[in-house]
PDB file of C-alpha atoms in Angstrom:
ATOM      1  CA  UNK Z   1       5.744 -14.762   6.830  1.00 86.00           C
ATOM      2  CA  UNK Z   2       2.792 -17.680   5.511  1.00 94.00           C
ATOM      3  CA  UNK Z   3      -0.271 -16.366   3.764  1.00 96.00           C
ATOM      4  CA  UNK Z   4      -1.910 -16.468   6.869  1.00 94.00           C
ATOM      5  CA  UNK Z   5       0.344 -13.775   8.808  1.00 96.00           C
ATOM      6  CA  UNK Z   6      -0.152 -11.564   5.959  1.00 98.00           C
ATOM      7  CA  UNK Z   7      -3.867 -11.973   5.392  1.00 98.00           C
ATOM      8  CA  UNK Z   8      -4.523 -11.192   9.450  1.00 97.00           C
ATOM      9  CA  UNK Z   9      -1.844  -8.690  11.175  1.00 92.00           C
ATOM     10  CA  UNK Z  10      -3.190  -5.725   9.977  1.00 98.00           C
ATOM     11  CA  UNK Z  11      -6.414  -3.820   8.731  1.00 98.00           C
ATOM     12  CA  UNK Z  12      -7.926  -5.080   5.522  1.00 98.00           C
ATOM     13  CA  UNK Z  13      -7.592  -1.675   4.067  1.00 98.00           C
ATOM     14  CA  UNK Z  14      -3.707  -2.275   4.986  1.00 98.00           C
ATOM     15  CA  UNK Z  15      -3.195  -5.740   3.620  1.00 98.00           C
ATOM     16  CA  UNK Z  16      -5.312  -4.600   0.095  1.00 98.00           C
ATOM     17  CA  UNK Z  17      -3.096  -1.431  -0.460  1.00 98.00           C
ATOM     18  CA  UNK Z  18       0.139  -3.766   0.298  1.00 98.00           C
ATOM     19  CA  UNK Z  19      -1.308  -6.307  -1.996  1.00 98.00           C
ATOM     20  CA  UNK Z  20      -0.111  -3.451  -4.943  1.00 98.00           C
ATOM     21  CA  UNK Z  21       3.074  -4.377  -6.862  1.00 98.00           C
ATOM     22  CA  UNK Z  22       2.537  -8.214  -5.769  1.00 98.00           C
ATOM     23  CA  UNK Z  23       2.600 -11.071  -8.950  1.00 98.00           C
ATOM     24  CA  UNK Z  24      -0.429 -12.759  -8.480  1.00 98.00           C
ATOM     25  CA  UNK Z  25       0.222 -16.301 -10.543  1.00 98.00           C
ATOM     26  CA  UNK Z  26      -2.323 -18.832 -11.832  1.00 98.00           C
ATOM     27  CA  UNK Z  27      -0.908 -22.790 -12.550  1.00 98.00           C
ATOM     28  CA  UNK Z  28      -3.024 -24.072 -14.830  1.00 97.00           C
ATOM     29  CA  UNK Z  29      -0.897 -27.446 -15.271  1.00 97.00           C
ATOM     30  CA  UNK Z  30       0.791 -26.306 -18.676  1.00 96.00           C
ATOM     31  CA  UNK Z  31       2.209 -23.049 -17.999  1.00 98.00           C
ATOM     32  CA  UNK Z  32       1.862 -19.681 -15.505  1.00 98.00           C
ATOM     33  CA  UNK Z  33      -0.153 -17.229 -16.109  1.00 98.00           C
ATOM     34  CA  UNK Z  34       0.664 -13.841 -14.168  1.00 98.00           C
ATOM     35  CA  UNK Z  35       0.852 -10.273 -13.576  1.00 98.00           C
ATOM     36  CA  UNK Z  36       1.540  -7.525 -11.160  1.00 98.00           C
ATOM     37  CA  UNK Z  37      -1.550  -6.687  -9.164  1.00 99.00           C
ATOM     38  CA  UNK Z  38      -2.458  -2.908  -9.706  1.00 98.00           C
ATOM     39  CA  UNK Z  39      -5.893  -2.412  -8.116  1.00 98.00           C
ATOM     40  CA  UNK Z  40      -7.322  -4.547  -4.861  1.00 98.00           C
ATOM     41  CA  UNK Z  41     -10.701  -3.440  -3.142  1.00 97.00           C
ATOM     42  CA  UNK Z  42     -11.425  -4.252   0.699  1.00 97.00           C
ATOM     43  CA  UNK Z  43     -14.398  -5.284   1.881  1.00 96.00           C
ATOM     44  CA  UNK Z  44     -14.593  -4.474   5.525  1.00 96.00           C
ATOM     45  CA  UNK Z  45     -16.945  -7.501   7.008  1.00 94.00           C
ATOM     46  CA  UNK Z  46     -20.537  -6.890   8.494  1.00 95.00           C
ATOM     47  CA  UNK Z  47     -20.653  -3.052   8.704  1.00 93.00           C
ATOM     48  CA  UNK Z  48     -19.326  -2.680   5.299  1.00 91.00           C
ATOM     49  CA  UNK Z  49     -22.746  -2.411   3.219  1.00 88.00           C
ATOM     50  CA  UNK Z  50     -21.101  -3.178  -0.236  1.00 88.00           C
ATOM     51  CA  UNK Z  51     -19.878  -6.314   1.378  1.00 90.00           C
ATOM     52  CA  UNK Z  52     -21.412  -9.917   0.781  1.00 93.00           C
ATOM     53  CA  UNK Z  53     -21.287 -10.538   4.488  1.00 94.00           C
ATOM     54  CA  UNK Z  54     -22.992  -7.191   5.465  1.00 92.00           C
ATOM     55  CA  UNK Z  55     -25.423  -7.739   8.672  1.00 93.00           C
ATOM     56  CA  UNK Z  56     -23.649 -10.944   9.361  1.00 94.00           C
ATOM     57  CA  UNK Z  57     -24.634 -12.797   6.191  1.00 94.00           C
ATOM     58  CA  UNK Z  58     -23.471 -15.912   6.013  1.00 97.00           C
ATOM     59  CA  UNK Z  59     -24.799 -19.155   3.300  1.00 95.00           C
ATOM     60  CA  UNK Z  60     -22.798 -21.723   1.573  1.00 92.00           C
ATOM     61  CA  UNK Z  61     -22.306 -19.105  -1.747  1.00 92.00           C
ATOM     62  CA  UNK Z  62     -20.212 -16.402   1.239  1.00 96.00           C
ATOM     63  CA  UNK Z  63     -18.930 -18.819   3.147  1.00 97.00           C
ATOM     64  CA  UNK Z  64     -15.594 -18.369   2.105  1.00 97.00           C
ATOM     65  CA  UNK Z  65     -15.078 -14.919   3.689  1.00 97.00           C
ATOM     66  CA  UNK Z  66     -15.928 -16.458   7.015  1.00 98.00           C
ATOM     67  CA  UNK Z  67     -12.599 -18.629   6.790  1.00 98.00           C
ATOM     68  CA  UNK Z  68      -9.173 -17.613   8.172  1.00 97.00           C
ATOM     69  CA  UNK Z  69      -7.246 -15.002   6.218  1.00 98.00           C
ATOM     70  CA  UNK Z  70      -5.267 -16.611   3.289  1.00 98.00           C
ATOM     71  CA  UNK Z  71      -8.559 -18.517   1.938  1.00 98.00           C
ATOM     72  CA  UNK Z  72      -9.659 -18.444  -1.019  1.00 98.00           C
ATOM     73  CA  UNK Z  73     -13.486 -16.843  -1.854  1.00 98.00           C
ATOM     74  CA  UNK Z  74     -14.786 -17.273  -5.142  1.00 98.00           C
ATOM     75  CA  UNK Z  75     -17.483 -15.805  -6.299  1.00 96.00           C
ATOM     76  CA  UNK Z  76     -19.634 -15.790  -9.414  1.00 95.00           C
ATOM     77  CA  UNK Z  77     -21.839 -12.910 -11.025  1.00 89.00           C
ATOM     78  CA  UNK Z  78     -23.447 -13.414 -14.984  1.00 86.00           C
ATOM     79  CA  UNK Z  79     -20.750 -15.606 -16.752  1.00 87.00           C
ATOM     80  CA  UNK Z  80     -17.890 -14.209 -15.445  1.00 94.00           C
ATOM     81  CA  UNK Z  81     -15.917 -15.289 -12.034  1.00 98.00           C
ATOM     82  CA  UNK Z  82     -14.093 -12.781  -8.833  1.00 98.00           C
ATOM     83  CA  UNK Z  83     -11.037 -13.550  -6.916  1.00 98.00           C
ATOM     84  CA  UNK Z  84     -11.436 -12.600  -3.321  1.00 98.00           C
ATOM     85  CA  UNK Z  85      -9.049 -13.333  -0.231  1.00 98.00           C
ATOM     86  CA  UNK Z  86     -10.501 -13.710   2.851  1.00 98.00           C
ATOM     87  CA  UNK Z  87      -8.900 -11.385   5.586  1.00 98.00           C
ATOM     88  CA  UNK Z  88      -8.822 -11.279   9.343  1.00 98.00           C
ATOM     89  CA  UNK Z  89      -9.622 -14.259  11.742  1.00 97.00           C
ATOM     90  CA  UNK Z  90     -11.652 -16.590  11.008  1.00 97.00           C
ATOM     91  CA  UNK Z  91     -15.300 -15.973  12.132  1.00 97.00           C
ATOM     92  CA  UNK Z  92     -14.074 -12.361  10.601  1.00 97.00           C
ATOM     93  CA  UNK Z  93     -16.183 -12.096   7.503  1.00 98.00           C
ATOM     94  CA  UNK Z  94     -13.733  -9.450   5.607  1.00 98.00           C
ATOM     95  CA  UNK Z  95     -11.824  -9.838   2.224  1.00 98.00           C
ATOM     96  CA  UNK Z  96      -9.950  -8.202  -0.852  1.00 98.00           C
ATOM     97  CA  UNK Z  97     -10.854  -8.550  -3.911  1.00 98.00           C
ATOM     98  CA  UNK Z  98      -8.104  -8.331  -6.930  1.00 98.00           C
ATOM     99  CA  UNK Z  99      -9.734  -6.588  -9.166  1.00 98.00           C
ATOM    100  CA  UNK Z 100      -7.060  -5.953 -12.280  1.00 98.00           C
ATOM    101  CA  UNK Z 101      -3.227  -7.143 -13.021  1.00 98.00           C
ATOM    102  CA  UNK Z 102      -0.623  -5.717 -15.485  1.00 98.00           C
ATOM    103  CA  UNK Z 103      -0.018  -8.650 -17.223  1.00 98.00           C
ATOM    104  CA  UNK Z 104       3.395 -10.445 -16.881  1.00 98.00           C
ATOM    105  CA  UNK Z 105       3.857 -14.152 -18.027  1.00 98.00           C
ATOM    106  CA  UNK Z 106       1.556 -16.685 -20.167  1.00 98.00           C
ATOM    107  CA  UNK Z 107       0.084 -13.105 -22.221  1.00 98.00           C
ATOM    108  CA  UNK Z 108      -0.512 -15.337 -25.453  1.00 98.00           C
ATOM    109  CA  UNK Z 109      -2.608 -17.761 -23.559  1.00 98.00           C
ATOM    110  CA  UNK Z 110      -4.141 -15.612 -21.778  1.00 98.00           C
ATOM    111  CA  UNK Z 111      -5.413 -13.262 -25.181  1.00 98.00           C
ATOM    112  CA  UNK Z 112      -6.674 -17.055 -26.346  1.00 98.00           C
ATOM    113  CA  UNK Z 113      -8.552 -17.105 -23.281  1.00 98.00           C
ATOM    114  CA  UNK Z 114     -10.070 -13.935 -23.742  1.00 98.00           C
ATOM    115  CA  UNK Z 115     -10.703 -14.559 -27.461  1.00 97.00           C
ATOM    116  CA  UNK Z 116      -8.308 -11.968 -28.589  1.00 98.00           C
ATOM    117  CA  UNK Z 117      -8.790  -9.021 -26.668  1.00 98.00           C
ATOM    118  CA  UNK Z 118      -5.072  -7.199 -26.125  1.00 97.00           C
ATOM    119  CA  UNK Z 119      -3.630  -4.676 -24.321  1.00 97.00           C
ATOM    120  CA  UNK Z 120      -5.712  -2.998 -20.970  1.00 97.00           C
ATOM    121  CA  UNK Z 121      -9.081  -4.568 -22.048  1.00 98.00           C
ATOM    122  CA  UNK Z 122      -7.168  -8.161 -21.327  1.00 98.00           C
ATOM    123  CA  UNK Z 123      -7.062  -7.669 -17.650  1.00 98.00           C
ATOM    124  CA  UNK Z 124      -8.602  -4.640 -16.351  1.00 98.00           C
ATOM    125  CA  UNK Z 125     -11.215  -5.675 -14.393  1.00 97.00           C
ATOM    126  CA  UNK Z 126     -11.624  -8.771 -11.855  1.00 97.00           C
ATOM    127  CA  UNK Z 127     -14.089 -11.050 -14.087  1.00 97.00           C
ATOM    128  CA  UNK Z 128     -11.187 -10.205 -17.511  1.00 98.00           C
ATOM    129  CA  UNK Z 129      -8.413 -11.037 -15.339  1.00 98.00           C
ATOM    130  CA  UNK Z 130     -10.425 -14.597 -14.218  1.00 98.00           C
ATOM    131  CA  UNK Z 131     -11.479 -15.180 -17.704  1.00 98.00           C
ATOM    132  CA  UNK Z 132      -7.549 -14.483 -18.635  1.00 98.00           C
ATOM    133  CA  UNK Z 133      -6.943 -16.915 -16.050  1.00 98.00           C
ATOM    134  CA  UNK Z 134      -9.210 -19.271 -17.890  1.00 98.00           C
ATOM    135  CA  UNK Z 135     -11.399 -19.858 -14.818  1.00 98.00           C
ATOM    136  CA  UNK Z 136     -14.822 -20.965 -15.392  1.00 95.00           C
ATOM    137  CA  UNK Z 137     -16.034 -22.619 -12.123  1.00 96.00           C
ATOM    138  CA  UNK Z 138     -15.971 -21.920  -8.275  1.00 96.00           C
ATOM    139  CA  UNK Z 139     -13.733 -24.758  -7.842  1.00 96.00           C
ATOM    140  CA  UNK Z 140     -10.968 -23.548  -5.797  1.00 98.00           C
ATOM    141  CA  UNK Z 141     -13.627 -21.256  -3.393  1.00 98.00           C
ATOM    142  CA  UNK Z 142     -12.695 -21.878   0.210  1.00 98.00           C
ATOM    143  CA  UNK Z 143      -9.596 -23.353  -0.654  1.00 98.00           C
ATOM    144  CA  UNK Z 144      -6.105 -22.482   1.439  1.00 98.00           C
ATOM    145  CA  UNK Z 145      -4.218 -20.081  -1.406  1.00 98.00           C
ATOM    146  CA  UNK Z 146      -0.919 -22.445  -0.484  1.00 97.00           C
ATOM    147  CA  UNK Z 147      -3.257 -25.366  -1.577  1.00 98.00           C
ATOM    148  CA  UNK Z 148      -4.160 -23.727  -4.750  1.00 98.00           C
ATOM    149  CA  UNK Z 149      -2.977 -23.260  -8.528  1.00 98.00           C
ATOM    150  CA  UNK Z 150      -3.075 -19.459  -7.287  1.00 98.00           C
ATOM    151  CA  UNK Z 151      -0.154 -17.642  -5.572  1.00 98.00           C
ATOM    152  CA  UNK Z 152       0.836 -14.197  -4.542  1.00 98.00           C
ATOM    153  CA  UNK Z 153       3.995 -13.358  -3.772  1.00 98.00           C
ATOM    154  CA  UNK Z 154       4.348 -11.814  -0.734  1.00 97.00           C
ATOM    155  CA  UNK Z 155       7.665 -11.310  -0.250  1.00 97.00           C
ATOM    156  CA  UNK Z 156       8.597  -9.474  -3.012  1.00 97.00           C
ATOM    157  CA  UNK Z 157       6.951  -6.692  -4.997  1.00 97.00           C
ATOM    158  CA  UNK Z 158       7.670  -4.172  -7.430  1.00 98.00           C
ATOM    159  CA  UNK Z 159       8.265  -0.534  -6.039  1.00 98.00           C
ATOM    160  CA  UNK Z 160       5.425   1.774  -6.948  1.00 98.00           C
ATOM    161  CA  UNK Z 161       5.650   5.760  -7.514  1.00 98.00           C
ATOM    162  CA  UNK Z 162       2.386   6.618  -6.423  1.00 98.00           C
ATOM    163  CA  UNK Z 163      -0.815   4.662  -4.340  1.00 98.00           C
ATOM    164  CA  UNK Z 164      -4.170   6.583  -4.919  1.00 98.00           C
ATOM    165  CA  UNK Z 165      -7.294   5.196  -2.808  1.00 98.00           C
ATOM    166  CA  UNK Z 166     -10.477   5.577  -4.493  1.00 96.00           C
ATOM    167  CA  UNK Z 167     -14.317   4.961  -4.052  1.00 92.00           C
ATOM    168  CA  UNK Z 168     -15.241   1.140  -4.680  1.00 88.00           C
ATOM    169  CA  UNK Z 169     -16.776   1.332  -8.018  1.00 82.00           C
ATOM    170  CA  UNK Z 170     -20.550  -0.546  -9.136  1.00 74.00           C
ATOM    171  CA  UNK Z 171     -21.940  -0.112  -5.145  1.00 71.00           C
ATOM    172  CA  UNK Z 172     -24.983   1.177  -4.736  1.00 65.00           C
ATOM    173  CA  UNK Z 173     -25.766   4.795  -4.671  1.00 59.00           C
ATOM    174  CA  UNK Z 174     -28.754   4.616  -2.021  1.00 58.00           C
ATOM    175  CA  UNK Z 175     -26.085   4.213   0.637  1.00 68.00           C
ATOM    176  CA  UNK Z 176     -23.943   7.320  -0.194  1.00 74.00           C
ATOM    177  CA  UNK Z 177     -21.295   6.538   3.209  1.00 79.00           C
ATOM    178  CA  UNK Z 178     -20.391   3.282   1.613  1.00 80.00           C
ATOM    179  CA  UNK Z 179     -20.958   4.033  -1.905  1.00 75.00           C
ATOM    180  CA  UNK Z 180     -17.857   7.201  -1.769  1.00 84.00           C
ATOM    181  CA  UNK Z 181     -15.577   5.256   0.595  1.00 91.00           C
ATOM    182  CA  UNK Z 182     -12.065   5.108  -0.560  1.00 95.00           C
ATOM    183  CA  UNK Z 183     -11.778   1.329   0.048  1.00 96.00           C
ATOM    184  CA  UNK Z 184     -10.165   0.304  -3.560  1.00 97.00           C
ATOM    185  CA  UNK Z 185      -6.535   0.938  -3.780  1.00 98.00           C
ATOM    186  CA  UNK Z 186      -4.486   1.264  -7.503  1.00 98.00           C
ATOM    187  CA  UNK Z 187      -0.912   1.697  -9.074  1.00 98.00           C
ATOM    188  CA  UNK Z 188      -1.489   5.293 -10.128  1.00 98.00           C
ATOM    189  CA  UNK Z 189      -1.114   5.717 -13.408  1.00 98.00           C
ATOM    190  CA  UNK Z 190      -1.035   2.095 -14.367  1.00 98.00           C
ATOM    191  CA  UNK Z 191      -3.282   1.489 -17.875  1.00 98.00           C
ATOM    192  CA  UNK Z 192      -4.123  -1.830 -16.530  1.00 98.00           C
ATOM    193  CA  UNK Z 193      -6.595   0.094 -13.531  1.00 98.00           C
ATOM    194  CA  UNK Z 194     -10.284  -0.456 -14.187  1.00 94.00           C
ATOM    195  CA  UNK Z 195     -11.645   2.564 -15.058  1.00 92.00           C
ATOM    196  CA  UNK Z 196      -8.205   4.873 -15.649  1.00 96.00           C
ATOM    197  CA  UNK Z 197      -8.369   7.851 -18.701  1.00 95.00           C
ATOM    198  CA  UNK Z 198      -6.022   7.402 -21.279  1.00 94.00           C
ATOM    199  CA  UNK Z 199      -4.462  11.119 -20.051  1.00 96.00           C
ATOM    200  CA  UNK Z 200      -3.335   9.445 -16.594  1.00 97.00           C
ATOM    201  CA  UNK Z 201      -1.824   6.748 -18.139  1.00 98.00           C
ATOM    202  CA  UNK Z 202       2.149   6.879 -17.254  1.00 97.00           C
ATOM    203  CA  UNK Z 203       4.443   5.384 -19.756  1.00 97.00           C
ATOM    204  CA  UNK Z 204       6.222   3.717 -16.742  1.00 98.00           C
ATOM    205  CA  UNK Z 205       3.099   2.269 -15.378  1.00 98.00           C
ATOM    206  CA  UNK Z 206       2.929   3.879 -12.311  1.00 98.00           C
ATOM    207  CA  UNK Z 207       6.070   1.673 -11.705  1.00 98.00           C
ATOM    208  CA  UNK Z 208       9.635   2.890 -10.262  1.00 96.00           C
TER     209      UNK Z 208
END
């Protein structure tokens, strides 16, 4: 299976929860950087009202979620930087955005980049886990992921004990439908999740 297969031959909601247990790797020319995703949100195209393409929005800053599944959308918000994967066909504006990783290789470099925070606070949440990454541009928006420094690996993942969907979390509260629907996936249990209490933390990770 190619990015492309796995970005398109099922629902977004699908390909975010199977995203879960996947390395996601960043090359940046010295060494990788990676870890184990453990929380991916969908965004479910023009209906979706938490979505950047809701009502068929579409401008140079989006236009990576209107490319084929497997392509890279980038998006900026204050000083920090998202990593989003387009989904679906393209003309399909739906994606998934990674939004934490248990970290796995390049950890030293990757406290450096985030100017010595440790543990959960180094990569739970999608702007940390860029900054980890050391990203600090839009360059590789709209790029192919096989034409990246990025890679997920999607043919092998790590087997999880337990996959809780929960609401997205940030959207806003004047739309109540989209605002509570359980579009963002985690590793229960995993410390690395956004916004997880310390008493649901499992010593295992959420990992079997």
């Amino acid at each position: 299976m190619n990015y492309e297969e796995f970005f398109t031959n099922r629902s977004t909601s699908e390909i975010s929860k199977d995203l879960l247990g996947r390395t996601l790797s960043f090359n940046n020319g010295n060494e990788l950087l990676s870890g184990t995703i453990v929380e991916a949100e969908a965004y479910v195209g023009v209906k979706d009202r938490a979505a950047h393409s809701y009502g068929g929005r579409r401008s140079q800053a989006n236009e990576g979620l209107y490319r084929p599944g497997g392509s890279l959308y980038i998006y900026s918000q204050r000083q920090y930087f998202f990593f989003d994967v387009a989904c679906q066909a393209e003309g399909e504006p739906q994606g998934v955005l990674i939004r934490a990783i248990d970290p796995l290789t390049g950890i030293d470099t990757m406290i450096k980049n985030r100017n010595g925070k440790t543990g959960p606070l180094l990569t739970n949440g999608p702007g940390k886990m860029m900054q980890a990454f050391g990203i600090t541009s839009r360059k590789w928006d709209l790029a192919r992921l096989e034409d990246s420094p990025f890679d997920i690996d999607i043919n092998h993942k790590r087997k999880i004990e337990k996959i809780t969907a929960l609401p997205r979390v940030g959207i806003n509260q004047s739309d109540p439908k989209w605002a509570k629907k359980k579009l963002r996936f985690i590793v229960a249990g995993n410390p690395y999740v956004s916004d997880i209490k310390k008493k649901d933390v499992k010593k295992n990770h959420g990992f079997i």
